[in-house]
């Protein structure tokens, strides 16, 4: 059989394999993580304090989650656009008695480097559970009265940078007091095992 | 018309050859790029997203598997085709197709970073290396299809909105088309330039072929002319040989009847002198004189032909001794004429001594013969070295020769005087020339009428090859 005939026969098979692989990849990227139910008002039991002057945003992240690197990038953009009219807590969830190097990650250091962000360790995921966060990249936005304004992710897919509904919802509320969207899917690793 | 068609066909063949070389070279470059992209994709996945986590538990991230396996599959077919079927149209279109999928995969592996989108534009520029614009169309169709399909199913991940306009994919594709316009223009221009180069090359090669053909024709003609010249030279040599043989045989065979005529004429002259009338005596005198002249002519002719037919080996010869022998032969003529002959010491030379003797004898004999009346004739012989030759001179103070006769006198039967004034056959100097030429030398004369003449002849110090006899 001639080489070209073999290539013609192989090509559709190759195309199917490539198509299947691409589809799996895109499907994974666009499949949200586990979703939790965020409390509609600021949980009284939380150790975090709600700002009475500007909206408060709480972000939960897994320090090793590669997808959440994009969340840190989007957070950086949000803060550049809201001009300090936002209090931001980023809570890195860790197991109880975590190893010393648990938070020694690029995500941790990148987040700490963002001005106006308070980076905290949520040992055992206590605060995450209080705020109903199950996946890394979960963002809860509360107004000055402690009412939940937005809950979800601020990336469009797993580890995907770029404009997205969650980011624009946060910016819109902080800058214009408009609620464009109250929830979006969260794309990230599971914060803790159930 | 035929040449024009041939040039066009050749130009088209050159263009196909050049285009195929470009296609193959670019196929190979892309094969290398694909492998490099595969390695880069794996490194990128390992660095950016090595593991996925569920609390404290982790497993290898799907990006790593995608980079290894999907990247591997993506790379395998185009690289294999670039290796097995370089230059084939299907190969480059598959490469264009795959390269755009590589852009999608790399963008994905780097988290959709805007910087990675430049891979699309860079790849289009790289695809333009093929100088085959349809390849860019294939690539653009892949980009458009990718945006269309993903925008359709996951609009948020592509456009950042839930419900994007159905035409939004055209906006993204538009920027690719924007680049395509320039690249396609470059491809078309480049193709025209290649065609122009090939047309020039074809014209140049045709000119070269024509030149080669002309050279070949001229060479053949020259060879033919050379062959003809060679044949004519051989004929001439043969004819010359035959002529010499004829002259020798004729003069030799003529001697016997001539001797008989001469003897009987002398007998008639002795017996009937004064017995017949005055006219008869005069007629008999003319006949005897004619027979004597004819005898001398035949003898001279015989000598002339013997130079070639009866030459001896050229050996080292004492030219002074040879001169003495010649002068001895001329002793009576020298004494009768009162000529004073002097000579310088002469060198030993390579020569046929018999012919050299004849040469000296003829030249000195001429000096004696062509003397001025009432003036004591002086002849001097000398020799000197010049440019590897011995140049001999025989100088006299005789009647001299006009310049216009310098060449003529060496031609056989050419005489400047009637035999009534100076007796002779016109063979003597031509014999001299033949002897000198047989020795590889030259003979010439310098003279002024009324002052005297100097005859020069040269003999090489070393005998040239082929002149041994």
XYZ file of C-alpha atoms in Angstrom:
663
model
C 0.000 0.000 0.000
C 1.340 3.423 -0.901
C 2.470 5.801 1.843
C -0.061 8.417 0.829
C -2.927 5.965 0.984
C -1.858 4.985 4.499
C -1.733 8.659 5.473
C -5.211 9.227 4.038
C -6.487 6.303 6.095
C -4.714 7.353 9.284
C -5.658 11.037 9.094
C -9.352 10.671 10.078
C -8.326 8.493 13.026
C -5.747 11.063 14.045
C -8.324 13.824 13.708
C -10.744 11.914 15.939
C -8.066 11.415 18.591
C -7.105 15.088 18.502
C -10.748 16.145 18.593
C -11.437 13.843 21.519
C -8.400 15.127 23.431
C -9.241 18.753 22.817
C -12.835 18.170 23.827
C -11.777 16.517 27.084
C -9.439 19.391 27.832
C -12.006 22.077 27.138
C -14.627 20.143 29.006
C -12.348 19.930 32.038
C -11.511 23.626 31.818
C -15.168 24.573 31.695
C -16.353 22.211 34.376
C -16.822 24.125 37.653
C -15.547 22.831 40.969
C -17.755 21.798 43.854
C -20.207 24.527 44.687
C -21.176 25.552 48.149
C -23.962 27.697 49.508
C -22.733 31.056 50.727
C -24.598 32.585 53.717
C -26.806 35.435 52.604
C -25.480 37.623 55.422
C -22.097 38.017 57.066
C -21.629 35.101 59.475
C -21.510 36.412 63.041
C -19.178 33.603 64.100
C -16.496 34.614 61.613
C -13.224 35.888 62.950
C -13.050 38.277 60.048
C -14.442 41.744 60.500
C -16.888 43.302 58.061
C -16.002 46.793 56.845
C -18.661 49.417 57.598
C -17.217 51.802 55.006
C -16.632 49.779 51.848
C -17.819 46.365 50.599
C -15.907 43.362 51.904
C -14.728 40.570 49.637
C -13.629 37.208 51.010
C -11.728 34.857 48.718
C -10.915 31.250 49.556
C -8.007 29.563 47.888
C -6.105 26.341 47.948
C -2.413 27.367 48.094
C -1.428 24.647 45.611
C -4.316 25.065 43.174
C -2.883 25.968 39.732
C -6.280 27.192 38.547
C -6.390 29.854 41.275
C -3.326 31.602 39.858
C -5.770 33.132 37.385
C -8.020 34.190 40.328
C -5.051 36.081 41.823
C -4.496 37.754 38.481
C -8.135 38.780 38.190
C -8.127 40.036 41.813
C -5.209 42.242 40.919
C -7.196 43.717 38.044
C -10.305 44.238 40.209
C -8.304 46.156 42.800
C -6.760 48.319 40.107
C -10.240 49.242 38.897
C -12.027 49.847 42.243
C -9.409 52.169 43.709
C -9.269 50.893 47.316
C -13.058 50.964 47.709
C -12.970 47.339 48.706
C -11.746 45.344 51.705
C -10.255 42.076 50.594
C -9.450 38.970 52.600
C -7.767 36.029 50.926
C -7.970 32.932 53.081
C -5.692 30.060 52.197
C -7.266 26.864 53.400
C -4.940 24.384 55.051
C -5.389 21.112 56.831
C -5.212 21.078 60.587
C -1.572 21.197 61.688
C -0.282 21.811 58.176
C 3.315 21.187 57.176
C 5.570 24.210 57.287
C 5.841 24.424 53.517
C 2.084 24.167 52.920
C 1.774 27.835 52.085
C 5.194 28.256 50.529
C 3.736 28.545 47.047
C 3.836 31.058 44.224
C 0.115 31.686 44.641
C 0.611 32.629 48.296
C 3.502 34.978 47.582
C 1.788 36.538 44.551
C -1.351 37.208 46.557
C 0.548 38.664 49.489
C 2.282 41.009 47.096
C -1.020 42.602 45.986
C -1.497 45.916 47.865
C -4.663 46.129 49.973
C -5.085 42.393 50.355
C -5.063 40.730 53.743
C -3.737 37.201 53.381
C -4.684 34.761 56.111
C -4.390 31.053 56.790
C -7.645 29.194 57.343
C -6.471 26.143 59.243
C -8.876 23.244 58.862
C -11.065 25.338 56.527
C -13.178 26.645 59.401
C -13.887 30.005 57.798
C -14.380 28.362 54.401
C -17.105 26.216 55.841
C -18.665 29.248 57.559
C -18.752 31.077 54.231
C -19.940 28.038 52.302
C -16.815 27.812 50.111
C -15.894 24.417 48.678
C -13.694 25.230 45.709
C -10.549 27.300 45.424
C -11.306 30.706 43.905
C -14.655 31.113 45.714
C -15.409 34.824 46.154
C -18.082 36.175 48.509
C -18.855 39.893 48.291
C -20.791 41.611 51.121
C -22.019 45.163 51.288
C -21.422 47.393 54.276
C -24.547 45.984 55.926
C -23.280 42.435 55.699
C -25.649 41.385 52.944
C -24.342 38.911 50.369
C -24.120 40.678 47.013
C -22.181 38.186 44.949
C -20.933 34.620 45.335
C -18.872 32.675 42.784
C -15.644 32.657 40.810
C -13.869 35.521 39.096
C -12.413 33.464 36.244
C -14.141 32.243 33.116
C -12.699 28.735 33.216
C -10.112 26.706 35.074
C -6.936 28.712 35.309
C -8.164 30.968 32.541
C -7.307 34.653 32.509
C -9.503 37.226 30.823
C -12.763 39.111 31.131
C -15.492 37.192 32.935
C -18.884 37.694 34.517
C -17.716 37.339 38.143
C -15.052 39.996 37.803
C -17.365 42.462 36.090
C -20.082 41.790 38.724
C -17.688 42.719 41.551
C -16.346 45.829 39.793
C -19.852 46.932 38.879
C -21.103 46.681 42.431
C -18.128 48.361 44.066
C -17.946 51.211 41.588
C -21.609 51.690 40.627
C -23.564 49.868 43.348
C -25.176 47.830 40.584
C -25.791 44.130 41.002
C -25.320 42.660 37.532
C -24.999 39.078 38.641
C -25.273 37.392 42.008
C -23.532 34.116 41.261
C -21.072 32.477 38.850
C -19.448 29.031 38.742
C -16.203 28.560 40.614
C -13.331 26.964 38.692
C -10.786 25.569 41.120
C -9.541 22.677 43.207
C -11.542 21.331 46.118
C -10.587 23.225 49.276
C -11.071 20.380 51.719
C -12.277 16.858 51.778
C -15.831 16.399 52.969
C 9.064 30.003 -31.335
C 10.480 26.600 -30.463
C 13.202 28.207 -28.308
C 10.635 30.396 -26.535
C 8.506 27.350 -25.721
C 11.562 25.497 -24.533
C 12.580 28.429 -22.282
C 9.066 28.621 -20.827
C 8.999 24.892 -20.147
C 12.444 25.045 -18.583
C 11.450 28.067 -16.512
C 8.342 26.208 -15.307
C 10.480 23.171 -14.442
C 12.954 25.332 -12.494
C 10.067 26.996 -10.664
C 8.578 23.644 -9.676
C 11.978 22.483 -8.500
C 12.559 25.647 -6.459
C 9.039 25.619 -5.020
C 9.380 21.980 -4.023
C 12.670 22.786 -2.283
C 10.942 25.612 -0.364
C 8.053 23.336 0.599
C 10.368 20.584 1.781
C 12.608 22.955 3.718
C 9.599 24.555 5.444
C 8.085 21.143 6.193
C 11.316 20.161 7.928
C 11.433 23.433 9.847
C 7.891 22.882 11.058
C 8.715 19.312 12.046
C 11.439 20.705 14.301
C 9.111 23.386 15.615
C 6.400 20.851 16.411
C 8.789 18.771 18.479
C 10.041 21.920 20.252
C 6.428 22.953 20.944
C 5.665 19.533 22.355
C 8.616 19.719 24.743
C 7.707 23.299 25.656
C 4.072 22.286 26.305
C 5.140 19.505 28.671
C 7.525 21.819 30.551
C 4.826 24.474 30.687
C 2.270 22.021 32.140
C 4.780 20.695 34.675
C 5.642 24.213 35.834
C 2.233 25.913 35.720
C -0.139 23.111 36.673
C 1.691 19.984 37.772
C -0.994 18.634 40.133
C -4.708 19.069 40.872
C -5.792 19.085 44.525
C -8.667 17.963 46.666
C -7.781 19.199 50.097
C -4.610 17.454 51.089
C -4.828 14.854 48.324
C -3.369 15.548 44.893
C -3.022 13.854 41.564
C -1.307 14.671 38.301
C -3.079 17.525 36.595
C -4.919 16.782 33.361
C -2.805 19.486 31.677
C 0.298 17.306 32.136
C -1.406 14.332 30.486
C -2.779 16.596 27.772
C 0.649 18.062 27.103
C 2.215 14.619 26.878
C -0.433 12.654 25.007
C -2.511 15.191 23.151
C 0.641 17.141 22.326
C 2.292 13.887 21.237
C -0.588 12.933 18.968
C -0.697 16.442 17.537
C 3.023 16.271 16.798
C 3.231 12.698 15.543
C 1.370 12.867 12.228
C 2.734 16.147 10.824
C 6.303 15.259 11.850
C 5.960 11.815 10.268
C 4.583 13.354 7.088
C 7.297 16.009 6.966
C 9.778 13.142 7.233
C 8.109 10.699 4.811
C 6.282 13.018 2.424
C 7.965 16.426 2.453
C 6.728 18.844 -0.190
C 3.362 17.177 -0.579
C 0.413 19.587 -0.571
C -1.437 17.532 2.050
C 1.600 17.666 4.345
C 1.763 21.449 4.500
C -1.987 21.853 4.912
C -1.932 19.315 7.742
C 0.980 21.206 9.298
C -1.007 24.465 9.050
C -4.003 22.740 10.604
C -1.932 21.257 13.434
C 0.019 24.431 14.103
C -3.203 26.288 14.835
C -4.324 23.490 17.157
C -0.951 23.828 18.872
C -1.738 27.510 19.391
C -5.028 26.517 21.028
C -3.316 23.934 23.224
C -0.511 26.265 24.318
C -2.984 29.069 25.049
C -4.903 26.609 27.145
C -1.840 25.282 28.983
C -0.730 28.816 29.858
C -4.196 29.693 31.232
C -5.344 31.749 28.261
C -2.675 34.367 28.771
C -2.994 37.118 26.194
C 0.739 36.820 25.458
C 0.283 33.241 24.284
C -2.230 34.399 21.676
C 0.726 35.845 19.781
C 1.555 32.231 18.963
C -1.311 32.341 16.454
C 0.066 35.384 14.671
C 3.648 34.125 14.829
C 2.556 30.790 13.377
C 0.771 32.496 10.484
C 3.950 34.417 9.685
C 5.917 31.188 9.890
C 3.413 29.453 7.579
C 4.027 32.229 5.063
C 7.526 30.704 4.681
C 5.795 28.182 2.381
C 5.046 31.085 -0.034
C 1.809 29.215 -0.733
C -1.119 31.337 0.367
C -3.793 28.562 0.503
C -1.920 27.219 3.556
C -2.818 30.448 5.374
C -6.455 29.920 4.503
C -6.390 26.456 6.085
C -4.858 27.927 9.240
C -7.383 30.736 9.337
C -10.277 28.323 8.905
C -9.000 26.354 11.927
C -8.792 29.529 14.050
C -12.269 30.565 12.949
C -13.701 27.093 13.594
C -12.050 26.919 17.025
C -13.499 30.270 18.083
C -16.855 29.468 16.575
C -17.215 26.089 18.265
C -15.844 27.089 21.670
C -17.749 30.379 21.540
C -20.851 28.372 20.816
C -20.412 25.864 23.630
C -18.385 27.866 26.199
C -18.875 31.536 25.348
C -17.703 32.618 28.798
C -14.310 30.990 28.424
C -13.725 32.598 25.044
C -15.471 35.962 25.252
C -16.033 36.364 29.008
C -19.834 36.515 28.641
C -22.568 33.960 28.906
C -24.414 34.811 25.738
C -22.077 36.244 23.161
C -23.240 37.570 19.822
C -23.327 34.751 17.263
C -20.995 36.856 15.062
C -18.442 37.491 17.805
C -16.168 34.772 16.419
C -15.895 36.807 13.242
C -14.358 39.686 15.197
C -11.591 37.407 16.466
C -11.128 35.818 13.050
C -11.071 39.278 11.486
C -7.759 40.116 13.139
C -6.300 36.890 11.811
C -7.609 37.766 8.339
C -6.056 41.217 8.786
C -2.634 39.592 9.097
C -3.484 37.115 6.327
C -4.045 39.924 3.820
C -0.441 41.088 4.159
C 0.995 37.597 4.310
C -0.958 36.497 1.227
C 0.278 39.583 -0.631
C 3.848 38.686 0.389
C 3.328 35.062 -0.714
C 2.033 36.102 -4.141
C 4.850 38.618 -4.613
C 7.413 36.090 -3.482
C 6.007 33.523 -5.914
C 6.264 36.021 -8.769
C 9.856 36.794 -7.797
C 10.671 33.088 -7.775
C 9.104 32.743 -11.219
C 11.135 35.699 -12.450
C 14.354 34.197 -11.063
C 13.545 30.873 -12.726
C 12.761 32.562 -16.045
C 16.132 34.351 -15.883
C 17.901 31.137 -15.014
C 16.202 29.363 -17.931
C 17.201 32.158 -20.306
C 20.759 32.077 -19.006
C 20.996 28.330 -19.374
C 19.670 28.544 -22.922
C 22.271 31.176 -23.756
C 24.926 28.925 -22.207
C 23.683 25.953 -24.204
C 23.693 28.020 -27.384
C 27.227 29.214 -26.619
C 28.325 25.643 -25.918
C 26.732 24.514 -29.165
C 28.536 27.250 -31.106
C 31.830 26.378 -29.411
C 31.255 22.726 -30.238
C 30.482 23.584 -33.864
C 33.506 25.859 -34.171
C 35.718 23.230 -32.537
C 34.424 20.607 -34.962
C 35.077 22.952 -37.862
C 38.547 23.688 -36.518
C 39.272 19.999 -36.095
C 38.053 19.392 -39.630
C 40.268 22.224 -40.899
C 43.210 20.812 -38.939
C 42.618 17.375 -40.404
C 42.447 18.910 -43.852
C 45.655 20.869 -43.235
C 47.323 17.713 -41.964
C 46.205 15.783 -45.030
C 47.407 18.593 -47.279
C 50.709 18.767 -45.398
C 51.166 15.018 -45.842
C 50.296 15.336 -49.509
C 52.748 18.197 -49.803
C 55.502 16.211 -48.112
C 54.776 13.230 -50.311
C 54.604 15.412 -53.411
C 57.836 17.135 -52.381
C 59.504 13.777 -51.867
C 58.256 12.550 -55.191
C 59.430 15.743 -56.857
C 62.866 15.419 -55.293
C 63.015 11.809 -56.346
C 61.870 12.790 -59.803
C 64.500 15.570 -60.012
C 67.191 13.157 -58.856
C 66.146 10.364 -61.184
C 65.554 12.721 -64.105
C 68.865 14.531 -63.727
C 70.692 11.266 -63.120
C 69.106 9.529 -66.141
C 69.523 12.572 -68.342
C 73.285 12.502 -67.820
C 73.881 9.478 -70.051
C 72.121 10.730 -73.229
C 73.545 14.182 -72.580
C 77.071 12.756 -72.343
C 76.487 11.051 -75.685
C 75.137 14.265 -77.296
C 78.020 16.267 -75.850
C 80.659 13.730 -77.032
C 79.295 13.560 -80.555
C 78.923 17.319 -80.734
C 82.576 17.713 -79.706
C 83.487 15.051 -82.295
C 81.567 16.935 -84.990
C 83.184 20.163 -83.844
C 86.736 18.711 -84.097
C 86.171 16.918 -87.432
C 84.193 19.528 -89.334
C 85.511 22.813 -87.818
C 86.454 24.996 -90.811
C 85.325 22.404 -93.369
C 81.786 23.575 -93.639
C 80.576 27.131 -94.134
C 80.806 29.902 -91.482
C 77.168 29.510 -90.358
C 77.661 25.794 -89.748
C 80.657 26.489 -87.544
C 78.599 28.978 -85.541
C 75.666 26.545 -85.164
C 77.967 23.772 -84.003
C 79.500 26.198 -81.451
C 75.999 27.062 -80.095
C 75.128 23.371 -79.828
C 78.360 22.550 -77.919
C 77.867 25.506 -75.575
C 74.223 24.491 -74.969
C 75.282 20.960 -74.173
C 77.866 22.242 -71.676
C 75.283 24.470 -69.952
C 72.767 21.677 -69.906
C 75.327 19.410 -68.298
C 76.054 22.011 -65.613
C 72.340 22.475 -64.972
C 71.775 18.777 -64.608
C 74.724 18.481 -62.249
C 73.424 21.327 -60.128
C 69.928 19.818 -60.059
C 71.422 16.524 -59.038
C 73.284 18.257 -56.208
C 70.105 20.010 -55.121
C 68.128 16.790 -54.923
C 70.990 14.944 -53.187
C 70.792 17.321 -50.221
C 67.669 15.495 -49.045
C 68.216 12.066 -50.514
C 71.849 11.576 -49.638
C 72.289 13.508 -46.390
C 74.556 12.096 -43.677
C 74.384 11.897 -39.899
C 74.928 15.277 -38.219
C 77.968 14.929 -36.017
C 80.425 17.256 -34.344
C 82.384 18.822 -37.191
C 85.374 21.117 -37.294
C 83.936 23.883 -39.441
C 87.341 25.461 -40.003
C 88.699 22.230 -41.514
C 85.607 21.977 -43.695
C 86.160 25.560 -44.877
C 89.756 24.714 -45.744
C 88.522 21.790 -47.886
C 86.058 24.052 -49.669
C 88.747 26.646 -50.320
C 90.973 23.892 -51.625
C 88.254 22.928 -54.109
C 88.072 26.545 -55.206
C 91.845 27.017 -55.337
C 92.017 27.467 -59.115
C 89.161 29.961 -59.228
C 90.665 31.912 -56.307
C 94.045 32.111 -57.950
C 92.679 32.972 -61.401
C 90.508 35.757 -60.007
C 93.180 37.044 -57.595
C 90.675 36.890 -54.735
C 92.042 37.178 -51.215
C 90.190 34.868 -48.840
C 90.676 35.252 -45.093
C 88.911 33.736 -42.130
C 88.745 33.888 -38.350
C 89.031 30.805 -36.165
C 85.798 28.868 -36.663
C 84.009 26.777 -34.025
C 83.218 23.078 -34.077
C 79.518 22.558 -34.867
C 77.039 19.701 -35.254
C 76.681 19.250 -38.979
C 76.901 17.086 -42.080
C 80.465 17.936 -43.167
C 79.790 17.222 -46.837
C 76.851 19.603 -46.968
C 78.737 22.211 -44.926
C 81.599 21.978 -47.433
C 79.128 22.542 -50.278
C 77.628 25.513 -48.383
C 81.016 27.213 -47.909
C 81.992 26.382 -51.465
C 78.813 27.933 -52.936
C 79.004 31.100 -50.825
C 82.736 31.680 -51.419
C 82.272 30.713 -55.075
C 79.518 33.350 -55.420
C 81.857 35.883 -53.805
C 84.502 35.108 -56.394
C 82.027 35.113 -59.289
C 80.264 38.402 -58.528
C 83.371 40.548 -58.159
C 83.871 44.027 -59.528
C 86.129 44.548 -62.486
C 89.482 46.091 -61.722
C 88.990 45.762 -57.967
C 90.835 43.181 -55.920
C 88.148 40.879 -54.481
C 88.350 40.161 -50.757
C 86.352 37.546 -48.930
C 86.346 37.075 -45.191
C 84.666 34.261 -43.251
C 83.928 34.514 -39.551
C 81.554 33.134 -36.889
C 80.077 34.404 -33.646
C 77.689 33.082 -31.016
C 74.183 34.536 -30.869
C 71.111 33.294 -28.876
C 72.231 29.667 -28.765
C 73.284 29.606 -32.420
C 76.543 29.893 -34.289
C 76.137 32.625 -36.888
C 78.607 32.377 -39.784
C 79.212 35.249 -42.173
C 80.826 35.334 -45.621
C 81.636 38.957 -46.472
C 82.876 40.214 -49.819
C 83.472 43.553 -51.512
C 81.835 42.541 -54.775
C 79.061 44.076 -56.862
C 76.398 43.797 -54.101
C 72.689 43.099 -54.355
C 69.710 45.470 -54.311
C 67.506 45.116 -51.248
C 64.425 44.054 -53.241
C 66.269 40.927 -54.389
C 67.275 39.714 -50.912
C 64.616 36.984 -50.803
C 64.459 36.243 -54.481
C 68.071 35.096 -54.769
C 67.426 32.077 -52.508
C 64.671 30.766 -54.807
C 65.628 28.059 -57.275
C 66.264 29.124 -60.889
C 66.006 32.814 -59.929
C 68.873 34.817 -61.360
C 69.655 38.503 -61.270
C 71.988 38.398 -64.266
C 71.961 36.664 -67.644
C 74.339 33.769 -68.095
C 76.155 35.850 -70.646
C 77.224 38.328 -67.944
C 77.659 35.961 -64.986
C 77.387 32.235 -65.904
C 75.249 30.050 -63.610
C 72.100 28.008 -63.223
C 70.261 29.852 -60.367
C 70.479 26.820 -58.124
C 73.528 27.597 -55.945
C 71.893 29.790 -53.288
C 68.758 27.640 -53.136
C 71.084 24.703 -52.394
C 72.629 26.845 -49.611
C 69.214 27.599 -48.121
C 68.221 23.944 -48.196
C 71.459 22.884 -46.460
C 71.055 25.524 -43.736
C 67.396 24.638 -43.166
C 68.321 20.961 -42.950
C 70.618 21.967 -40.089
C 67.792 23.853 -38.341
C 69.149 27.307 -39.153
C 68.419 30.334 -41.328
C 70.217 32.068 -44.145
C 69.996 35.719 -45.130
C 71.946 38.449 -46.814
C 72.887 42.057 -46.055
C 74.162 44.020 -48.976
C 74.414 47.323 -50.768
C 74.914 47.482 -54.522
C 78.483 48.510 -55.327
C 79.752 47.982 -51.778
C 79.624 44.237 -51.284
C 77.517 41.559 -49.665
C 77.575 39.598 -46.442
C 75.836 36.232 -46.394
C 74.879 34.993 -42.920
C 73.767 31.572 -41.911
C 72.999 30.246 -38.460
C 73.466 26.739 -37.086
C 72.042 25.762 -33.691
C 74.694 24.877 -31.120
C 72.511 21.934 -30.168
C 70.858 20.031 -32.938
C 67.008 20.275 -32.789
C 65.140 16.968 -32.503
C 64.174 15.462 -35.845
C 67.078 17.064 -37.695
C 69.564 14.289 -37.173
C 69.882 13.624 -40.887
